[in-house]
Structures are given as C-alpha cells and as structure tokens.
Short mmCIF file of C-alpha atoms in Angstrom, two decimals:
data_model
loop_
_atom_site.label_atom_id
_atom_site.label_comp_id
_atom_site.label_asym_id
_atom_site.label_seq_id
_atom_site.Cartn_x
_atom_site.Cartn_y
_atom_site.Cartn_z
CA MET A 1 -5.83 -5.83 -24.53
CA ARG A 2 -2.71 -8.26 -24.59
CA VAL A 3 -0.76 -7.84 -21.39
CA VAL A 4 2.57 -9.65 -21.03
CA ALA A 5 4.82 -9.86 -18.12
CA ILE A 6 8.72 -9.99 -18.18
CA VAL A 7 10.21 -11.23 -14.89
CA ALA A 8 13.77 -9.84 -14.86
CA ALA A 9 16.14 -12.51 -13.34
CA GLY A 10 19.18 -12.02 -15.43
CA GLY A 11 21.66 -11.27 -12.64
CA ARG A 12 23.20 -13.61 -9.96
CA GLY A 13 22.95 -11.70 -6.84
CA ALA A 14 26.56 -11.43 -6.04
CA ARG A 15 25.88 -9.06 -3.20
CA LEU A 16 24.04 -11.67 -1.34
CA GLY A 17 27.09 -13.78 -1.11
CA ALA A 18 25.01 -17.02 -1.60
CA GLU A 19 26.57 -20.11 -3.49
CA VAL A 20 23.80 -20.40 -5.95
CA PRO A 21 22.22 -17.53 -7.98
CA LYS A 22 20.01 -15.46 -5.70
CA GLN A 23 16.84 -16.07 -7.69
CA LEU A 24 17.22 -20.01 -6.99
CA LEU A 25 17.31 -19.58 -3.20
CA SER A 26 14.29 -20.99 -1.44
CA ILE A 27 11.96 -19.00 0.82
CA GLY A 28 9.33 -21.02 2.73
CA GLY A 29 9.89 -24.01 0.55
CA GLU A 30 9.57 -22.15 -2.81
CA SER A 31 12.41 -20.45 -4.82
CA ILE A 32 12.46 -16.69 -5.15
CA LEU A 33 12.28 -17.12 -8.88
CA ARG A 34 9.08 -19.38 -8.79
CA ARG A 35 7.32 -16.98 -6.38
CA SER A 36 7.71 -14.14 -8.51
CA VAL A 37 6.67 -16.03 -11.61
CA ARG A 38 3.74 -17.52 -9.91
CA LEU A 39 2.50 -14.17 -9.04
CA PHE A 40 1.93 -13.33 -12.83
CA ALA A 41 0.72 -16.94 -13.57
CA GLU A 42 -2.21 -16.44 -11.18
CA ILE A 43 -3.43 -13.12 -12.55
CA ASP A 44 -6.06 -13.38 -15.36
CA ARG A 45 -5.15 -10.25 -17.15
CA ILE A 46 -1.61 -11.46 -17.88
CA GLY A 47 -1.58 -13.58 -21.04
CA GLU A 48 1.99 -14.51 -21.29
CA ILE A 49 5.07 -14.57 -19.11
CA VAL A 50 8.70 -14.17 -20.25
CA VAL A 51 11.59 -14.94 -17.86
CA VAL A 52 14.91 -13.60 -18.52
CA LEU A 53 17.74 -15.76 -16.89
CA PRO A 54 21.51 -15.82 -17.07
CA PRO A 55 22.43 -17.61 -20.22
CA ASP A 56 23.68 -20.86 -18.41
CA LEU A 57 20.28 -21.02 -16.53
CA ALA A 58 18.46 -20.22 -19.50
CA ALA A 59 19.91 -23.19 -21.23
CA ALA A 60 18.86 -25.51 -18.47
CA VAL A 61 15.61 -24.01 -17.09
CA PRO A 62 14.98 -24.58 -13.51
CA PRO A 63 12.28 -27.41 -13.30
CA ASP A 64 10.12 -25.45 -10.81
CA LEU A 65 9.10 -22.90 -13.42
CA ASP A 66 6.72 -25.49 -14.90
CA LEU A 67 3.74 -23.64 -13.97
CA PRO A 68 0.33 -24.63 -15.50
CA GLY A 69 -2.30 -22.57 -17.46
CA LYS A 70 -0.28 -19.92 -19.05
CA PRO A 71 2.45 -19.49 -22.05
CA LEU A 72 5.78 -19.20 -20.40
CA SER A 73 9.03 -18.63 -22.24
CA VAL A 74 12.56 -18.25 -21.07
CA VAL A 75 15.14 -15.91 -22.69
CA ALA A 76 18.93 -15.57 -22.10
CA GLY A 77 19.65 -12.27 -20.67
CA GLY A 78 22.52 -9.76 -21.27
CA ALA A 79 25.28 -8.02 -19.43
CA ARG A 80 23.16 -5.38 -17.79
CA ARG A 81 19.70 -5.38 -16.54
CA GLN A 82 18.53 -3.05 -19.31
CA ASP A 83 19.93 -5.47 -21.87
CA SER A 84 18.20 -8.31 -20.32
CA VAL A 85 14.84 -6.52 -20.27
CA ARG A 86 15.45 -5.59 -24.01
CA LEU A 87 16.07 -9.12 -24.96
CA GLY A 88 12.91 -10.09 -23.06
CA PHE A 89 10.85 -7.34 -24.88
CA GLU A 90 12.17 -8.30 -28.23
CA ALA A 91 10.73 -11.88 -27.72
CA ILE A 92 7.25 -10.56 -27.37
CA ARG A 93 7.11 -7.10 -28.78
CA ASP A 94 4.63 -8.06 -31.47
CA ARG A 95 2.16 -9.74 -29.30
CA ALA A 96 1.85 -7.22 -26.47
CA ASP A 97 -0.14 -4.08 -25.91
CA ILE A 98 1.08 -3.70 -22.52
CA VAL A 99 4.31 -4.98 -20.87
CA VAL A 100 4.66 -5.33 -17.02
CA ILE A 101 8.14 -5.64 -15.82
CA HIS A 102 9.13 -7.08 -12.62
CA ASP A 103 12.40 -7.85 -10.74
CA ALA A 104 12.26 -11.52 -9.65
CA ALA A 105 14.18 -10.38 -6.49
CA ARG A 106 10.73 -8.84 -5.42
CA PRO A 107 8.61 -12.16 -4.66
CA PHE A 108 6.19 -10.40 -2.39
CA ALA A 109 4.30 -8.13 -4.59
CA SER A 110 0.57 -8.41 -4.62
CA PRO A 111 -1.79 -9.19 -7.59
CA GLY A 112 -3.45 -5.92 -6.60
CA LEU A 113 -0.40 -3.90 -6.92
CA VAL A 114 0.32 -5.44 -10.33
CA MET A 115 -3.23 -4.82 -11.58
CA ARG A 116 -3.19 -1.16 -10.40
CA THR A 117 0.19 -0.65 -12.24
CA ILE A 118 -1.34 -2.10 -15.47
CA ASP A 119 -4.37 0.24 -15.08
CA ALA A 120 -2.08 3.16 -14.70
CA ALA A 121 -0.01 2.38 -17.68
CA VAL A 122 -3.28 1.92 -19.79
CA GLU A 123 -4.25 5.29 -18.89
CA SER A 124 -0.89 7.15 -18.79
CA GLY A 125 1.51 5.15 -20.98
CA ALA A 126 4.01 4.47 -18.24
CA ALA A 127 3.72 3.72 -14.53
CA LEU A 128 5.58 2.39 -11.66
CA ALA A 129 5.02 1.13 -8.18
CA ALA A 130 6.83 3.44 -5.53
CA LEU A 131 6.79 4.09 -1.80
CA GLY A 132 6.69 7.52 -0.25
CA VAL A 133 9.27 8.48 2.46
CA SER A 134 8.31 9.21 5.98
CA ASP A 135 11.83 10.28 7.17
CA THR A 136 13.13 13.74 6.68
CA VAL A 137 15.26 13.82 3.53
CA LYS A 138 18.62 15.34 3.35
CA LEU A 139 20.64 16.08 0.21
CA ALA A 140 24.38 15.82 1.09
CA GLY A 141 27.73 16.59 -0.43
CA ALA A 142 31.51 16.73 0.70
CA VAL A 143 33.31 19.77 1.86
CA GLY A 144 36.34 19.88 -0.52
CA SER A 145 37.75 16.69 -2.37
CA ALA A 146 38.30 14.68 0.90
CA GLY A 147 36.14 16.71 3.51
CA PRO A 148 33.41 15.45 5.71
CA ILE A 149 29.84 14.88 4.34
CA VAL A 150 27.48 17.56 5.11
CA VAL A 151 23.82 18.57 4.46
CA GLU A 152 23.39 20.66 1.38
CA ARG A 153 19.71 21.18 1.65
CA THR A 154 16.69 19.46 2.95
CA VAL A 155 14.42 17.98 0.35
CA PRO A 156 10.60 18.19 0.71
CA ARG A 157 9.90 14.47 1.44
CA GLU A 158 6.45 14.61 -0.14
CA ARG A 159 8.29 14.74 -3.44
CA VAL A 160 10.40 11.72 -2.68
CA PHE A 161 9.51 8.21 -3.67
CA LEU A 162 11.37 5.03 -3.64
CA ALA A 163 10.91 3.10 -6.93
CA GLN A 164 9.82 -0.41 -6.89
CA THR A 165 8.62 -2.96 -9.58
CA PRO A 166 6.20 -3.74 -11.24
CA GLN A 167 6.68 -1.22 -13.76
CA ALA A 168 4.19 -1.20 -16.79
CA PHE A 169 4.29 0.51 -20.09
CA ARG A 170 2.44 0.68 -23.27
CA THR A 171 4.35 -1.05 -26.08
CA ASP A 172 5.32 1.92 -27.91
CA VAL A 173 6.42 3.71 -24.87
CA LEU A 174 8.74 0.85 -23.80
CA ALA A 175 10.18 0.57 -27.14
CA ALA A 176 11.12 4.12 -27.03
CA ALA A 177 12.50 3.75 -23.46
CA ILE A 178 14.58 0.85 -24.53
CA ASP A 179 16.10 2.76 -27.57
CA ALA A 180 17.04 5.45 -25.33
CA GLY A 181 19.03 2.92 -23.13
CA ARG A 182 21.16 1.44 -25.88
CA GLY A 183 24.82 2.19 -26.13
CA GLU A 184 26.59 3.67 -22.92
CA VAL A 185 23.55 4.99 -21.15
CA MET A 186 23.21 3.18 -17.80
CA ALA A 187 19.86 2.79 -16.15
CA THR A 188 18.59 1.03 -13.06
CA ASP A 189 15.03 0.60 -14.42
CA GLU A 190 13.00 1.28 -17.45
CA ALA A 191 11.11 4.04 -15.79
CA SER A 192 14.26 6.13 -15.87
CA LEU A 193 14.69 5.39 -19.41
CA ALA A 194 11.08 6.29 -20.19
CA GLU A 195 11.86 9.54 -18.52
CA SER A 196 14.86 10.03 -20.60
CA ALA A 197 12.71 9.37 -23.72
CA GLY A 198 10.40 12.18 -22.72
CA PHE A 199 7.38 10.29 -21.33
CA PRO A 200 5.69 11.08 -18.12
CA VAL A 201 5.61 8.34 -15.64
CA ARG A 202 2.90 7.82 -13.36
CA ILE A 203 3.43 6.69 -9.79
CA VAL A 204 1.30 3.96 -8.18
CA ALA A 205 1.31 3.46 -4.49
CA GLY A 206 3.86 0.77 -3.69
CA GLU A 207 3.70 -1.89 -0.82
CA PRO A 208 6.19 -1.96 2.17
CA THR A 209 6.22 -5.69 2.02
CA ASN A 210 7.38 -5.65 -1.80
CA LEU A 211 10.93 -5.58 -0.73
CA LYS A 212 13.92 -6.30 -2.86
CA ILE A 213 16.01 -9.19 -1.74
CA THR A 214 19.55 -7.80 -1.97
CA THR A 215 21.50 -8.68 1.26
CA MET A 216 21.38 -11.49 3.78
CA THR A 217 19.35 -9.04 5.99
CA ASP A 218 16.73 -8.77 3.14
CA LEU A 219 16.63 -12.43 2.87
CA LYS A 220 16.06 -12.92 6.69
CA ILE A 221 13.24 -10.50 6.35
CA ALA A 222 11.84 -12.39 3.39
CA GLU A 223 12.06 -15.53 5.28
CA ALA A 224 9.94 -13.94 8.12
CA LEU A 225 7.33 -12.71 5.48
CA ALA A 226 7.03 -16.13 4.02
CA GLY A 227 6.47 -17.48 7.53
CA VAL A 228 3.58 -14.84 8.08
CA GLU A 229 2.36 -15.59 4.54
CA ARG A 230 1.67 -19.23 5.46
CA ALA A 231 -0.08 -18.42 8.73
CA PRO A 232 -3.77 -18.45 8.50
CA VAL A 233 -5.44 -15.05 8.27
CA ARG A 234 -7.92 -14.08 11.11
CA ILE A 235 -10.76 -11.87 10.22
CA ARG A 236 -13.03 -10.23 12.79
CA VAL A 237 -15.69 -7.53 12.66
CA GLY A 238 -16.88 -4.97 15.29
CA THR A 239 -19.71 -2.63 15.27
CA GLY A 240 -20.05 0.69 17.14
CA TYR A 241 -22.74 3.24 18.02
CA ASP A 242 -22.70 6.47 19.87
CA LEU A 243 -25.08 9.48 20.27
CA HIS A 244 -24.48 12.94 21.69
CA ARG A 245 -26.73 15.99 22.36
CA LEU A 246 -25.90 19.02 20.43
CA VAL A 247 -25.66 22.04 22.56
CA ASP A 248 -24.52 25.73 22.42
CA GLY A 249 -21.13 26.82 23.41
CA ARG A 250 -19.20 23.59 22.42
CA PRO A 251 -17.06 22.89 19.26
CA LEU A 252 -18.30 20.42 16.87
CA ILE A 253 -15.42 17.86 16.46
CA LEU A 254 -15.74 14.83 14.16
CA GLY A 255 -12.98 12.33 13.52
CA GLY A 256 -10.57 14.81 15.10
CA VAL A 257 -11.62 17.72 12.72
CA THR A 258 -13.25 20.71 14.11
CA VAL A 259 -16.30 21.25 11.84
CA PRO A 260 -17.77 24.78 11.78
CA ALA A 261 -21.20 24.66 13.17
CA ALA A 262 -23.74 26.62 15.29
CA LYS A 263 -23.70 23.93 18.01
CA GLY A 264 -21.25 21.26 19.31
CA LEU A 265 -21.48 18.06 21.08
CA ALA A 266 -22.02 17.56 24.92
CA GLY A 267 -19.87 15.12 26.49
CA HIS A 268 -17.20 14.46 29.29
CA SER A 269 -14.64 14.31 26.63
CA ASP A 270 -14.29 16.43 23.53
CA ALA A 271 -17.36 14.32 22.56
CA ASP A 272 -16.09 13.39 19.05
CA VAL A 273 -19.07 11.07 18.45
CA LEU A 274 -17.48 9.60 15.18
CA ALA A 275 -14.25 8.69 17.01
CA HIS A 276 -16.24 7.13 19.77
CA ALA A 277 -18.45 4.95 17.63
CA ILE A 278 -15.24 3.73 15.64
CA THR A 279 -13.38 3.11 19.09
CA ASP A 280 -16.26 0.99 20.15
CA ALA A 281 -16.38 -0.93 16.99
CA ILE A 282 -12.59 -1.71 17.10
CA LEU A 283 -12.92 -2.79 20.78
CA GLY A 284 -15.89 -4.93 20.04
CA ALA A 285 -13.85 -6.66 17.13
CA VAL A 286 -11.13 -7.75 19.55
CA ALA A 287 -13.37 -8.44 22.43
CA ARG A 288 -11.96 -5.70 24.66
CA GLY A 289 -15.19 -4.38 26.18
CA ASP A 290 -16.50 -0.82 25.23
CA ILE A 291 -15.41 2.71 25.43
CA GLY A 292 -17.02 3.29 28.83
CA ARG A 293 -15.00 0.60 30.42
CA HIS A 294 -11.69 1.97 29.23
CA PHE A 295 -12.72 5.78 29.42
CA PRO A 296 -15.56 5.97 31.98
CA ASP A 297 -17.24 9.58 32.07
CA THR A 298 -16.72 9.54 35.90
CA ASP A 299 -13.17 9.69 35.68
CA PRO A 300 -11.72 13.42 35.87
CA GLN A 301 -8.68 12.54 33.82
CA TRP A 302 -10.87 12.07 30.69
CA LYS A 303 -12.57 15.54 31.21
CA GLY A 304 -12.14 17.30 27.79
CA ALA A 305 -9.80 14.58 26.61
CA SER A 306 -9.00 14.09 22.89
CA SER A 307 -11.10 11.36 21.51
CA MET A 308 -8.59 10.56 18.88
CA ALA A 309 -6.28 9.55 21.73
CA MET A 310 -8.99 7.08 22.91
CA LEU A 311 -9.08 5.89 19.19
CA ALA A 312 -5.33 5.31 19.26
CA HIS A 313 -5.60 3.43 22.39
CA ALA A 314 -8.00 1.23 20.92
CA VAL A 315 -5.79 0.60 17.79
CA ALA A 316 -3.03 -0.33 20.24
CA LEU A 317 -5.17 -2.88 21.99
CA ALA A 318 -5.98 -4.38 18.79
CA GLY A 319 -2.24 -4.68 17.96
CA GLU A 320 -1.56 -6.31 21.20
CA ALA A 321 -4.23 -8.87 20.35
CA GLY A 322 -2.37 -9.40 16.89
CA TYR A 323 -4.87 -7.40 14.79
CA GLU A 324 -4.50 -4.45 12.46
CA ILE A 325 -7.23 -2.33 11.01
CA VAL A 326 -8.22 -3.21 7.45
CA ASN A 327 -11.16 -0.69 6.66
CA VAL A 328 -13.91 1.41 8.35
CA ASP A 329 -17.35 2.26 7.29
CA ALA A 330 -19.22 4.94 9.44
CA VAL A 331 -22.47 6.63 8.85
CA VAL A 332 -22.91 10.24 10.78
CA ILE A 333 -26.68 10.85 11.20
CA ALA A 334 -27.57 14.68 11.81
CA GLU A 335 -29.70 17.09 10.28
CA ARG A 336 -26.77 19.77 10.10
CA PRO A 337 -24.02 20.80 9.32
CA LYS A 338 -23.50 19.48 5.81
CA LEU A 339 -20.47 17.17 6.23
CA ALA A 340 -19.48 16.82 2.48
CA PRO A 341 -17.03 19.74 2.54
CA HIS A 342 -15.13 18.21 5.46
CA LEU A 343 -15.24 14.50 4.67
CA GLU A 344 -11.71 14.36 3.15
CA ASP A 345 -10.20 15.98 6.08
CA ILE A 346 -11.94 13.77 8.45
CA ARG A 347 -10.87 10.48 6.50
CA ALA A 348 -7.38 11.62 6.50
CA SER A 349 -7.35 12.51 10.17
CA LEU A 350 -8.87 8.97 11.04
CA ALA A 351 -6.41 7.23 8.74
CA ALA A 352 -3.58 8.87 10.44
CA VAL A 353 -4.54 7.20 13.65
CA LEU A 354 -5.88 4.02 12.43
CA GLY A 355 -2.77 3.26 10.53
CA VAL A 356 -4.31 3.01 6.98
CA GLU A 357 -4.74 4.74 3.91
CA PRO A 358 -7.78 7.23 3.66
CA ALA A 359 -9.08 5.08 0.94
CA CYS A 360 -9.79 2.38 3.54
CA ILE A 361 -11.96 4.94 5.61
CA SER A 362 -15.62 5.58 4.58
CA VAL A 363 -17.53 8.18 6.20
CA LYS A 364 -20.94 9.09 5.07
CA GLY A 365 -23.49 11.83 6.16
CA LYS A 366 -27.26 11.06 6.43
CA THR A 367 -30.11 13.00 7.99
CA ASN A 368 -32.90 11.46 10.03
CA GLU A 369 -35.58 13.06 7.87
CA GLY A 370 -36.87 15.35 10.71
CA VAL A 371 -37.73 12.33 12.88
CA ASP A 372 -37.03 12.24 16.73
CA ALA A 373 -34.35 14.27 18.55
CA ILE A 374 -31.76 13.77 15.76
CA GLY A 375 -34.21 14.96 13.24
CA ARG A 376 -35.03 18.02 15.37
CA GLY A 377 -31.24 18.91 15.39
CA GLU A 378 -30.92 18.05 19.05
CA ALA A 379 -28.56 15.26 18.75
CA MET A 380 -26.10 13.65 16.52
CA ALA A 381 -25.48 9.69 16.10
CA VAL A 382 -22.98 7.41 14.41
CA HIS A 383 -22.98 3.93 13.45
CA ALA A 384 -19.60 2.29 12.56
CA VAL A 385 -18.36 -1.09 11.22
CA VAL A 386 -14.62 -1.92 11.43
CA LEU A 387 -12.89 -5.07 9.92
CA VAL A 388 -9.61 -6.32 11.43
CA ALA A 389 -7.12 -8.98 10.33
CA GLY A 390 -4.52 -10.97 12.09
CA ARG A 391 -2.31 -14.06 11.48
CA GLY A 392 -1.69 -17.04 13.23
#
C-alpha cells in the first residue's frame, strides 16, 4: 500500500508575530518545519513526502529540508489551507493509496500516532487524531444583540473532541473531500470536508504533547518540550507481591472494584491485594521501600483504609522522584471467583489512579491448580510488574 505524507506549511503564522514565517523558527536547534518533515522521513510506511510552502519559500527551498532516504518534493501553496492541501494532493494523487496530512505547526506528534491514524484510515476510509476533553463543556450564546454571554446548555463532554493532525484518508475519500471544499466553502481541516462529503471520520486518540504552535505561549511550551525531548530517558522496573487470606464477612475488592464473591480478603485496610502488589512494585521501582513501611498495619489510621489511596500515594512518590507510570502487568492467583467479567472495570479503575490509559494495564487471572492454600480457596495472591520512566 502506497502511503504519502503531505506536510501543510503554506501559511506564515502571522498570529505568532515573528519576523520570519513560523515554520522556519528554531526549536531546540531544529526548525519547526524540519521537525515535522523528519517525523515522516523516519517512518518506514511513508513512501513519499510532499511539503506545501508559501510560493516564495517554495521557490527557494529551505536547506534544512535536505533529508536523506525518502523522496521529497515541494509544492507552492494557495491562499487557504484547504487550497494548499489540494495542490499538494494533486501532485501525488496518482501514486498514493493512503494520504496522511499533517500541520507543520505540530512538530511533536509521535510516529506511533501517525501509524495508528494510517491504520484507522485503511480500515475506515478517513481518520483523525483528536483529544477528549476533561473539563465540563458549555455551549454559550448572547442575550440579545449586545447582551452578556450566557450558558445555553451543558454539552456531554464524552462527545467532545479537539481535532489534531495527523489526519489520514484513502485517496478516493480525500479526493471527494477536496471536491467538497472547492469554491466558497471554508474548512479548517480535511476531516470536516470529508464529513461534508458524507464520509464517517474515525477518531484516533491524540496526544497532549501534539500541540499546535500558534502563539508565543505555544512556542515557549514547545521549547520546553524540546528540552525534555533531548534529556535522556530513565527506565526503571519494579516488582510487587502480596497475599491475603480469604474469609467470610468481608467484601472482595480488587483494583478498587468490589467483585461479587462468597468470601473477601482479610487485612488491616480494605485488603485490596491487587492494589497492594502494584503499590509495592511502584515503590520498588523508585527505591522508596515497601507498602509496610508507608502504611504499617499497626497504625490505626489505616484501619479499613482504601488501598487505592495507598496506590495514589505511591504514584505521587514516583512523580516526586521524576518518574511516571508507563505500564503495569499483574497476575491474580485464585481458584475463585472468575475475574474475566470484571477485568475491564478493574483496568479502568487502576488506570484512573495510575494516570495512564486502560490499554497500559494488564490484569490476568490464574488458578493454582488446587495446590496449597491458594488452591484450596483459602487465599489469593498477586504478582505485579511496573515500568516507570523519567527524564534528565
């Protein structure tokens, strides 16, 4: 499958107020434009790159675009973004099956995000990276022609996404979208044109660091990101283990989720054996002792305490040490109950405290094949491995 990338850099970034076109500004010793082009030059699935520049820059191509190993052409852009993309598309239309469009002003997109967007476009025809919102969203309007701005209604935030690039399309879908944008139709991205042409556009989870550089504040954030990017990555691994007896009269809580069961786990706190093992693994990864040191079972304040609060404390300690959680792999060993119906809820609960996506959490249920106290249904144990990463 032939995949071509169009890097849209046809504007000048007037809102930034710089003396040179925005895409030529340097971040961490490399221009914004080169960073965005280099992203696609380093992805094997991309066979060709088209860079759309303002006509004067296209006539004198910036020398730092001389990147090895992949065909790269420069096209002069048009008056509007959609015109620039159209001109870039016309230059490669006959030699592309999938076209990826990316704003040069987003120099920190990851190769993984690009590849996920391509995969989604292969399956669905059109896809874009987008971020969900965490704040409450209000739709507002004015009272009268010159009245104050007031809330009309609250919009369900789970339905609101902030569009990013990359955006990827099958060639036929993009051709139809571009046709829908001819004339007086105005659009801020090709996904909206694809919508106008009647195509469903699939959403791929975007990245918070994939910011668009529009203002001086954005530029300062980008410079900070470039500094972090250059700092060496520190990787550490921690392992955790915990075991609790199963007893009558106690709820069975695993990863913050109450699981229906005939017996629960005995312990000073809520005895969440899964949360305890992961907590120990995090503490071990950052060399901050073990769970007993931080939450001794001789201290009355932890009587019946939530183990998820202990887990959150371990995450905070990791953050103080300059680390964040990357992923968790845990094995719950018990004869019963069956955990499969509850695993997605458990993963989501853990992910919320660990600050990662549920896809970064693996929880597996195993039996002990009738061997020892676990095999007799008298106890439950968990082994956990945690990967943390930091910079500097």
